[in-house]
Every structure is written in structure tokens, then in C-alpha cells.
mmCIF file of C-alpha atoms in Angstrom:
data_model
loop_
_atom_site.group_PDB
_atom_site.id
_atom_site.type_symbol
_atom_site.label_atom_id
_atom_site.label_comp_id
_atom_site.label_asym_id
_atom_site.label_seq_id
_atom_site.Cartn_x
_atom_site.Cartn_y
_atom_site.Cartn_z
ATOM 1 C CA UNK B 14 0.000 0.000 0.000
ATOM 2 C CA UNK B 15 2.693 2.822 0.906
ATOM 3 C CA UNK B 16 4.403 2.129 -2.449
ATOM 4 C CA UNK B 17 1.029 2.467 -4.360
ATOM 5 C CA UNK B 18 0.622 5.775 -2.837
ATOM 6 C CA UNK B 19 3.969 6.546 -3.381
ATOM 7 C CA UNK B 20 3.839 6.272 -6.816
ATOM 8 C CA UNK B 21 0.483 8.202 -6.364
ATOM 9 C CA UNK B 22 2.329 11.094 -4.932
ATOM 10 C CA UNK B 23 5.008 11.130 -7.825
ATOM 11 C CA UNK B 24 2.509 10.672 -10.487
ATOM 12 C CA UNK B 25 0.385 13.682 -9.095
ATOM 13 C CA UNK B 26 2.329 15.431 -6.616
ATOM 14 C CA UNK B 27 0.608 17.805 -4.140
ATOM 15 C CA UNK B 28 1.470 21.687 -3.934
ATOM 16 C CA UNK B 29 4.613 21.992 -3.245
ATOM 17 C CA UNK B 30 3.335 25.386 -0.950
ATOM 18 C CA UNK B 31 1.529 23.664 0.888
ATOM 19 C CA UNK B 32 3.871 20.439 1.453
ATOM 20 C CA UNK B 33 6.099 23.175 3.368
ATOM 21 C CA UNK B 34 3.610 25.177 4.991
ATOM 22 C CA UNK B 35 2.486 21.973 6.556
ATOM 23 C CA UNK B 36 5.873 20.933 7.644
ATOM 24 C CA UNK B 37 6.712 23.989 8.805
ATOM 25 C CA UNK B 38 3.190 23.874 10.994
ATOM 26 C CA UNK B 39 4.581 20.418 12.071
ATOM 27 C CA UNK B 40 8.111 22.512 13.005
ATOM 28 C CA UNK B 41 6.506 24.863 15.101
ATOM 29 C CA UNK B 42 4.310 22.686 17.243
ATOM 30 C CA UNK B 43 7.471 20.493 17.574
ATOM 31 C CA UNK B 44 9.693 23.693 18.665
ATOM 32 C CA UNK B 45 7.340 25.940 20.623
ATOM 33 C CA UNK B 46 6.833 22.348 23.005
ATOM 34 C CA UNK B 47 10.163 21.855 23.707
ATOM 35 C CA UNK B 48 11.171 19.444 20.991
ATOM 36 C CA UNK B 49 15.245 19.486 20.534
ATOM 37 C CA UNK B 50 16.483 20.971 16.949
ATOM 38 C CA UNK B 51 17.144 18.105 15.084
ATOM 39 C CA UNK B 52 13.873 16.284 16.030
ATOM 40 C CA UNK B 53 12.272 19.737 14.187
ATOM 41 C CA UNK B 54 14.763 19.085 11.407
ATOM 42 C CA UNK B 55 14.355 15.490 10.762
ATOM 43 C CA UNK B 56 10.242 15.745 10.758
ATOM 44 C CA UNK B 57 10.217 18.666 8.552
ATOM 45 C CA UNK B 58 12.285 16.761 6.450
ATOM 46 C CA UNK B 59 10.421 13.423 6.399
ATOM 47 C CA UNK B 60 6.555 15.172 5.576
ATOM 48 C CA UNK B 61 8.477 16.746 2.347
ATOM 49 C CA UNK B 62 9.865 13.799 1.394
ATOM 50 C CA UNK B 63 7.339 11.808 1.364
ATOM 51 C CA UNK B 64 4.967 14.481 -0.514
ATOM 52 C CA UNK B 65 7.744 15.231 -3.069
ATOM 53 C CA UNK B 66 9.606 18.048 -2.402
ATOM 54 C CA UNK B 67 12.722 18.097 -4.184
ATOM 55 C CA UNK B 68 14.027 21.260 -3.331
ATOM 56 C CA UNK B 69 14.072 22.313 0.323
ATOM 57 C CA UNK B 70 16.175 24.184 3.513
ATOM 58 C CA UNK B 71 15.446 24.476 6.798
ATOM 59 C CA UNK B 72 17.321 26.561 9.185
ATOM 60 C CA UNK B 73 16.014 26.045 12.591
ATOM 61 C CA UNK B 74 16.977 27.903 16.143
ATOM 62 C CA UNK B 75 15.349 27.702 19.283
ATOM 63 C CA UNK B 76 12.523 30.644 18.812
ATOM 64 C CA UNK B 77 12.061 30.936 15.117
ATOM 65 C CA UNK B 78 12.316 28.395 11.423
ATOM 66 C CA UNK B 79 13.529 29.697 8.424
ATOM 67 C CA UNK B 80 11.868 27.748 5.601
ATOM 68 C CA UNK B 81 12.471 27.495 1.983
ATOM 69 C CA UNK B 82 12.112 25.226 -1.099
ATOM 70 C CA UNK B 83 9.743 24.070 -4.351
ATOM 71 C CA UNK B 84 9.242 21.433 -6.989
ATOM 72 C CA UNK B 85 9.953 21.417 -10.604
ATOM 73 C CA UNK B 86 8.531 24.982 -12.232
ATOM 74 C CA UNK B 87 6.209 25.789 -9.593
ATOM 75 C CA UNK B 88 7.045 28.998 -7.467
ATOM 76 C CA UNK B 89 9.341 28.994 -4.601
ATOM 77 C CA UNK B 90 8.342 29.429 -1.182
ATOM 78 C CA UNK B 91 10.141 31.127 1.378
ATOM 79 C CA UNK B 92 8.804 32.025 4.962
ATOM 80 C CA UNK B 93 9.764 32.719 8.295
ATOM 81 C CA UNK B 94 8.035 32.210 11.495
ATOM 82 C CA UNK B 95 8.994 33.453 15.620
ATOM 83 C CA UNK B 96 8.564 30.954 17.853
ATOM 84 C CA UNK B 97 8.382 32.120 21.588
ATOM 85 C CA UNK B 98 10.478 30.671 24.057
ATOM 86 C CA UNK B 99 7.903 28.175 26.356
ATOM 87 C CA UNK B 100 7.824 25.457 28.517
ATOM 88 C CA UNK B 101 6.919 21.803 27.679
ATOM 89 C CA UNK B 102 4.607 19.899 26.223
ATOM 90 C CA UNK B 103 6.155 16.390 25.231
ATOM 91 C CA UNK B 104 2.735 14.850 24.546
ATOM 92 C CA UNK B 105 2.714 16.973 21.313
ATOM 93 C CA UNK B 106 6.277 16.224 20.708
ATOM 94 C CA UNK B 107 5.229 12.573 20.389
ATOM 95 C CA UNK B 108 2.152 13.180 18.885
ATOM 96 C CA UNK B 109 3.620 14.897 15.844
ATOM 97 C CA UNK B 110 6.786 12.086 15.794
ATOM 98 C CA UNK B 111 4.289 9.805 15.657
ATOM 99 C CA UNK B 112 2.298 11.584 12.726
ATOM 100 C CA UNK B 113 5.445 11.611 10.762
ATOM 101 C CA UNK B 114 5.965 8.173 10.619
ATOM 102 C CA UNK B 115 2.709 7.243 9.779
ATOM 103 C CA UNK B 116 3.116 9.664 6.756
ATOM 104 C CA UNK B 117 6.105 8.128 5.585
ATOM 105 C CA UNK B 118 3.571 4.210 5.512
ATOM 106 C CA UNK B 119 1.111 5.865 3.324
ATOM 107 C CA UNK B 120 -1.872 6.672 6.086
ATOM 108 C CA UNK B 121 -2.398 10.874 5.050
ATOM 109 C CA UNK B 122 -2.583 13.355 2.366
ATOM 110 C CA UNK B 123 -1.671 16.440 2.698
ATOM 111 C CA UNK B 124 -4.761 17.996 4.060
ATOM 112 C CA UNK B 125 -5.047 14.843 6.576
ATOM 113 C CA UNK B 126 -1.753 15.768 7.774
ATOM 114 C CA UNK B 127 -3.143 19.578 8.233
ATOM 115 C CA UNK B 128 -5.984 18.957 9.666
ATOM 116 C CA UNK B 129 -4.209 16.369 12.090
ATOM 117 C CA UNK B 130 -1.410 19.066 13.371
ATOM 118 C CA UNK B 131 -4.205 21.040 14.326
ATOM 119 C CA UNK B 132 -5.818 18.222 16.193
ATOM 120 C CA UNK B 133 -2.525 18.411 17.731
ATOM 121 C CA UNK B 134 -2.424 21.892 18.821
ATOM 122 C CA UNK B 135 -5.512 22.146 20.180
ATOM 123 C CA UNK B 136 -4.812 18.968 22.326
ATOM 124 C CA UNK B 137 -5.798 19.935 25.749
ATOM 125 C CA UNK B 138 -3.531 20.143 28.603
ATOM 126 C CA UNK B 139 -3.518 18.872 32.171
ATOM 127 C CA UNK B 140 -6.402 20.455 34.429
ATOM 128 C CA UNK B 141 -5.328 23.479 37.302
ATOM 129 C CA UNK B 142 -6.457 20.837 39.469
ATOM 130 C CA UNK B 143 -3.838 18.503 38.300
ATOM 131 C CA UNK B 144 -1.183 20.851 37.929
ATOM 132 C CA UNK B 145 -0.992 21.864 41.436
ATOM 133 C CA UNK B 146 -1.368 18.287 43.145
ATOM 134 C CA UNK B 147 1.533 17.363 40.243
ATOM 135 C CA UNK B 148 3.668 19.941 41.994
ATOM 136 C CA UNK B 149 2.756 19.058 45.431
ATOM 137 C CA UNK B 150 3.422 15.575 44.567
ATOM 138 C CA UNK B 151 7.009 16.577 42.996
ATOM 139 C CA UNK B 152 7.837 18.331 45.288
ATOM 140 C CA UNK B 153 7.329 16.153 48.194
ATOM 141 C CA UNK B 154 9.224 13.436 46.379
ATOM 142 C CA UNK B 155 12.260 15.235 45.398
ATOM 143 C CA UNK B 156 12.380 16.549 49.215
ATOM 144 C CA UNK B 157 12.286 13.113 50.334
ATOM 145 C CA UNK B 158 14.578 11.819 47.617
ATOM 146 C CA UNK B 159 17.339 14.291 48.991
ATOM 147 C CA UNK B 160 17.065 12.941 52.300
ATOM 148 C CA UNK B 161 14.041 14.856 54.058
ATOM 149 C CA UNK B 162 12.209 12.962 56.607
ATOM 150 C CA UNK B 163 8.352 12.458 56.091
ATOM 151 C CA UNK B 164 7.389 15.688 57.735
ATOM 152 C CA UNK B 165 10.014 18.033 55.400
ATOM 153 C CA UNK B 166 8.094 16.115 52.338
ATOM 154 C CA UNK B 167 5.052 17.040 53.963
ATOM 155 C CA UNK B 168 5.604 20.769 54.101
ATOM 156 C CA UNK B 169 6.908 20.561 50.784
ATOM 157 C CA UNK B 170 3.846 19.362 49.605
ATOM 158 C CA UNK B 171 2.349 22.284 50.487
ATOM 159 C CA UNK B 172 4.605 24.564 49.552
ATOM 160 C CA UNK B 173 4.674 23.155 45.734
ATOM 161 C CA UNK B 174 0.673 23.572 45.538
ATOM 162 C CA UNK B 175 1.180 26.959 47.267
ATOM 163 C CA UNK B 176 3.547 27.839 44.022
ATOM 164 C CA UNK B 177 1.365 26.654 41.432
ATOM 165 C CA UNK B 178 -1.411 28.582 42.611
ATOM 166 C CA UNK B 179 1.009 31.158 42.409
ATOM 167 C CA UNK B 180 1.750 30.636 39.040
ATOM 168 C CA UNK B 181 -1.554 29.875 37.188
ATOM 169 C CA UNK B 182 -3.244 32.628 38.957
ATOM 170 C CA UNK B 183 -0.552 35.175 39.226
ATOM 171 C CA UNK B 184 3.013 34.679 37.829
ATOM 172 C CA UNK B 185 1.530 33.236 34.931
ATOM 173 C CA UNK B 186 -1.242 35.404 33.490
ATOM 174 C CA UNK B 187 0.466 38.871 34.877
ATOM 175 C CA UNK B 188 4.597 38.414 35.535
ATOM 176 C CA UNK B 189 7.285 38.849 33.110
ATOM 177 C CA UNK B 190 9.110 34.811 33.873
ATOM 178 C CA UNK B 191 12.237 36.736 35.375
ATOM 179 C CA UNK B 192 10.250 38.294 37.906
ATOM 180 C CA UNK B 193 7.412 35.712 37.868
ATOM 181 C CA UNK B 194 10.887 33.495 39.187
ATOM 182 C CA UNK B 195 12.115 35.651 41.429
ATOM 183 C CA UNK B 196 8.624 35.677 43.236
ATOM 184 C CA UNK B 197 8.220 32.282 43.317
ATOM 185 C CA UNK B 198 11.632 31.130 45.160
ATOM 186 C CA UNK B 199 10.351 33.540 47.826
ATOM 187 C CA UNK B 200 7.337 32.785 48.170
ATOM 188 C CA UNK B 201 8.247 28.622 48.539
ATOM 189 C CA UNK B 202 10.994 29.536 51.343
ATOM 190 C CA UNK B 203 9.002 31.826 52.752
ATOM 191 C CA UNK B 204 6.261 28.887 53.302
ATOM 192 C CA UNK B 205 9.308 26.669 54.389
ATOM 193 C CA UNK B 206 10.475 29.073 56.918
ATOM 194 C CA UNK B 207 7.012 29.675 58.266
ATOM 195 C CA UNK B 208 6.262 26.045 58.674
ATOM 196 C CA UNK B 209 9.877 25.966 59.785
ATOM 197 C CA UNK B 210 9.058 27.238 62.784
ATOM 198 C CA UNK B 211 6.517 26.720 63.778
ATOM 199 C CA UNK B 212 7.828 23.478 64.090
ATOM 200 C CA UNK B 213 6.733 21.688 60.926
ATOM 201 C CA UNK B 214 9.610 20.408 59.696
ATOM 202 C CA UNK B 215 13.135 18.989 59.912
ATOM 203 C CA UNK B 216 15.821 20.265 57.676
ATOM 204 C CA UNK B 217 14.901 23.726 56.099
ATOM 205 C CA UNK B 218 17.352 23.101 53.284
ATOM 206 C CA UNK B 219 15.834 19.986 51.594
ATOM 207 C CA UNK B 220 12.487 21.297 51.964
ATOM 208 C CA UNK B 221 12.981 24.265 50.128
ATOM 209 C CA UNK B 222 15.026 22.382 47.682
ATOM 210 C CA UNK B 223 12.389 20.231 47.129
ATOM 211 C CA UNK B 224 9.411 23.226 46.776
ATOM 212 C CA UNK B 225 11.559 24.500 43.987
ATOM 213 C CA UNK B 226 11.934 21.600 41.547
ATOM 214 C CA UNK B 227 8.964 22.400 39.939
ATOM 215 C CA UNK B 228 10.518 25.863 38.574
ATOM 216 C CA UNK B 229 13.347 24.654 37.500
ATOM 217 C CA UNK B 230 13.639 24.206 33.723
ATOM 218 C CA UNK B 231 14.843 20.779 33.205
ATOM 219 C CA UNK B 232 14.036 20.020 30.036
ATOM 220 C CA UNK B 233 15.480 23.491 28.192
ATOM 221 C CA UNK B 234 19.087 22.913 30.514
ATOM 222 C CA UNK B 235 19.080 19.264 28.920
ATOM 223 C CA UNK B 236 18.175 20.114 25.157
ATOM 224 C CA UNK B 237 20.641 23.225 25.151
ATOM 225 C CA UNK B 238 23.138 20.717 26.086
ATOM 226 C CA UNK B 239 21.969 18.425 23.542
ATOM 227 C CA UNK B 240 21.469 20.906 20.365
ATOM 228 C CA UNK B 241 25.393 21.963 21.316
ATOM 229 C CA UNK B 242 26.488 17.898 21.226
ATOM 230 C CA UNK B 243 24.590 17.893 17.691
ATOM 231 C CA UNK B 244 26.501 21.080 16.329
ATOM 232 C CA UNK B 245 23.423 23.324 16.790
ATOM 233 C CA UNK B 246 25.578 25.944 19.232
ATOM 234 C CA UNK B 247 23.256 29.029 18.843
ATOM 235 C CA UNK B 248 19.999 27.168 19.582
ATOM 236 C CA UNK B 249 21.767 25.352 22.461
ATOM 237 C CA UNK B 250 23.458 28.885 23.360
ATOM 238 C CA UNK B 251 20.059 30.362 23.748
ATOM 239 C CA UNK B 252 18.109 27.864 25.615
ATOM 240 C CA UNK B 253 21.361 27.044 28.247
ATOM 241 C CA UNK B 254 21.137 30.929 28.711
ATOM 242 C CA UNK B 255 16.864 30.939 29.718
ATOM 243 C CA UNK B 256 17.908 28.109 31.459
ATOM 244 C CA UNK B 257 20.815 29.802 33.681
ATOM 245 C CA UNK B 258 18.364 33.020 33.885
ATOM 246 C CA UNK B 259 15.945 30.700 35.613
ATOM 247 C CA UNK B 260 18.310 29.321 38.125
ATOM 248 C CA UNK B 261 19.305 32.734 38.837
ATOM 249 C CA UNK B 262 16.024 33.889 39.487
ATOM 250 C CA UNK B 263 15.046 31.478 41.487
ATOM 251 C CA UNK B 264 18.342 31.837 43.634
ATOM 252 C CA UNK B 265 17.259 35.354 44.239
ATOM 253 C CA UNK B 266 14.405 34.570 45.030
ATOM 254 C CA UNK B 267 15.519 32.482 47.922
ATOM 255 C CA UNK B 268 18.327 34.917 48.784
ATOM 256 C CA UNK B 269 16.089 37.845 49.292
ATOM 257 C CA UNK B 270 13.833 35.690 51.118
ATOM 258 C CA UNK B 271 16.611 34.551 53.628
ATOM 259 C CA UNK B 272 18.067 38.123 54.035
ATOM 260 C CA UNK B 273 14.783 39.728 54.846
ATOM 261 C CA UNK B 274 14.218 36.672 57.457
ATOM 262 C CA UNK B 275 17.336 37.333 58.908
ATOM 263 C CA UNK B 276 16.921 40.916 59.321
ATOM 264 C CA UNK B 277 14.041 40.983 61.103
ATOM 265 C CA UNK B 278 14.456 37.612 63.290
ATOM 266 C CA UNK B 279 18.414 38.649 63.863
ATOM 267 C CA UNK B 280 19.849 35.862 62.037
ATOM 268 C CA UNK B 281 18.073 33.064 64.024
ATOM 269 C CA UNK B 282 16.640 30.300 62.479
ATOM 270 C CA UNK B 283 14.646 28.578 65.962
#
């Protein structure tokens, strides 16, 4: 069947315009979801392809695709598109691998593939509900993981779904991320020193390790690293630097936190 519709394709061959506007719709959902550079590359690369597309370049960084290319006498097609910097969403990221290969057997045309990306984007994400039990639950686990006794995971719990709160309902929808960062390592050690003592917990430090896992950008530090092992150094320049720019915001965060407490309690943590 996929070399019937192969032949299909080559015999009459789709738009070549609208082979790479679809890929580069595939691209974007793939980048702006945290997808590493070559994974944008290779899928871009396999939709157009398969549809025929002899002539093609992509130049892909981490917040925007470059995109030209054509067929035989038809017009070229150039475009460019921004991508903003934003956090994960790896269910996409698989979603649209997945569509790729199942392109490359023969199971879409063109406007199935179109009308399956946007399936894709409008796939809906985890509830606020979800969210902030997800980083209670982190949060308790990493505490305990570092070596917190029940009680530190307990108040780390707590602090976690006191941060997400603070991020869907106000870092989120009304903070710029540096100082929507800086606010949220406060507010978490603030809520560990509180509990702290009033006798809550056991070691300060891993609790209010643990609170801050969920702000820390794990999966941009690890595909910055990864686009610079594949060659891509200003993509992996880029997102190692949002990443770092977290870290330090949250470290501030916590710092500011811990000088106000020791001004006004006189540098005494009991």
C-alpha cells in the first residue's frame, strides 16, 4: 500500500506550498513544546519527502524556522516564522513524531496531515487541578529523595501547591518569567520558613530544595546541552542561557527571602 501511494504522490504530486507550509506547521508545534532541533529538522524533512519536495532548507533555532524550497517549475516558497520561548509539552512532541511516521507508511494526504497538526495543537492540557497536586506531589518526592524525613516532604507538599497557585493565577497570566521566578523562590521559602518554625519540619534546606523543583527548567538545561552535542551551538546557546536566567532567578528569590528573614528575626533560624 505505501508504495502504491507513493507512486500516487510522484505521479500527481501535491502543492509543493503547501507540502512546506504543513511541515513547517509540524516545526513549530514540535519547537514551541520543547522538541530538541534536530527532532524539528528530521520531521520537517520526512513530511516533504514523502509528498515530493525536491528542493528544500530548513534553518532552525530555538525561537524561530527559516523555511524554503519548491518542486519542478512551480514557485518557490520562502517564509519565516517566531517561535516564543515556552515550557513543555512532550505529549505533542510525540504526537507529531508519531504523525510523521505514519506519513512516511502511506496513512495521510496532505490535508489529513493539516488537519491532524491542528488536532494536535488544540490537544488539551492537564487540568489546574492537576497541575498543582503534580507539583505538590514533585515536590514532596524530590524533598524526600534528597534525604528529608516524612514531615520536610510534607511541608513541601504544600509549599509546591502553594507555588502553582502562584503561578496559574498570578506569575503566569500577569509576571514577566524573570520576575514571575524571582517571586516564586520567595514565596516557597518563605512557606518553608514559616512552617519551619513553627515546628513543621526537619531540615529547612531539603524542603525548600524540594518546593523548587517544579521551577526549574529541566528540560530546556538538557536540550541546550543536547542541540550543542549535535553542532546546533546558537539554539543550544540560547536555551542554556533561559535556562541559567531561571536558576538565577530562582536563587534570588531564595536569597532575598533569607536576608529579609534574617533581618528581622536577627539571624536566628529557631
Amino acid at each position: 500500500m505505501c508504495g502504491e501511494q507513493m507512486e500516487t504522490c510522484s505521479a500527481g504530486r501535491p502543492d509543493p506550498r503547501k507540502v512546506l507550509k504543513t511541515a513547517m506547521e509540524a516545526g513549530h508545534i514540535l519547537l514551541e513544546n520543547g522538541a530538541e532541533i534536530f527532532r524539528v529538522e528530521e520531521t520537517m524533512e520526512r513530511i516533504c519527502r514523502y509528498f515530493g519536495v525536491e528542493s528544500r532548507d530548513f534553518f532552525v533555532l530555538s525561537n524561530g524556522i527559516f523555511v524554503t524550497g519548491g518542486s519542478g517549475g512551480s514557485k518557490p516558497y520562502a517564509r519565516v516564522s517566531h517561535i516564543p520561548v515556552r515550557g513543555a509539552r512532550l505529549d505533542k512532541v510525540v504526537a507529531v513524531n508519531q504523525l510523521s511516521r505514519e506519513i512516511e507508511e502511506g496513512s495521510y494526504s496532505v490535508e489529513e496531515v493539516a488537519g491532524r497538526l491542528e488536532e494536535i495543537r488544540r490537544m488539551p492540557g492537564k487540568t489546574a487541578r492537576m497541575q498543582v497536586l503534580a507539583s505538590g506531589a514533585g515536590s514532596a518526592c524530590f524533598c524526600y529523595m534528597l534525604g528529608g524525613s516524612l514531615a520536610d516532604a510534607a511541608v513541601a507538599f504544600a509549599a509546591g501547591v502553594c507555588l502553582y497557585l502562584y503561578i496559574l493565577g498570578i506569575s503566569g497570566p500577569h509576571l514577566s518569567r524573570i520576575v514571575g521566578n524571582i517571586g516564586g523562590g520567595a514565596l516557597v521559602t518563605c512557606v518553608c520558613l514559616i512552617c519551619f518554625r513553627l515546628g513543621l519540619g526537619e531540615h529547612l534546606n531539603r524542603m525548600i530544595i524540594g518546593s523548587i523543583i517544579p521551577l526549574v527548567p529541566g528540560i530546556a538545561f538538557t536540550n541546550g546541552i543536547r542541540d550543542i552535542a549535535d553542532g546546533d551551538y546558537i539554539s543550544g546557546a540560547v536555551r542554556l542561557l533561559d535556562a541559567i536566567l531561571v536558576f538565577m532567578c530562582i536563587a534570588i528569590g531564595v536569597g532575598v527571602m533569607f536576608t529579609v528573614y534574617h533581618r528581622l528575626m536577627g539571624g536566628v533560624l529557631l
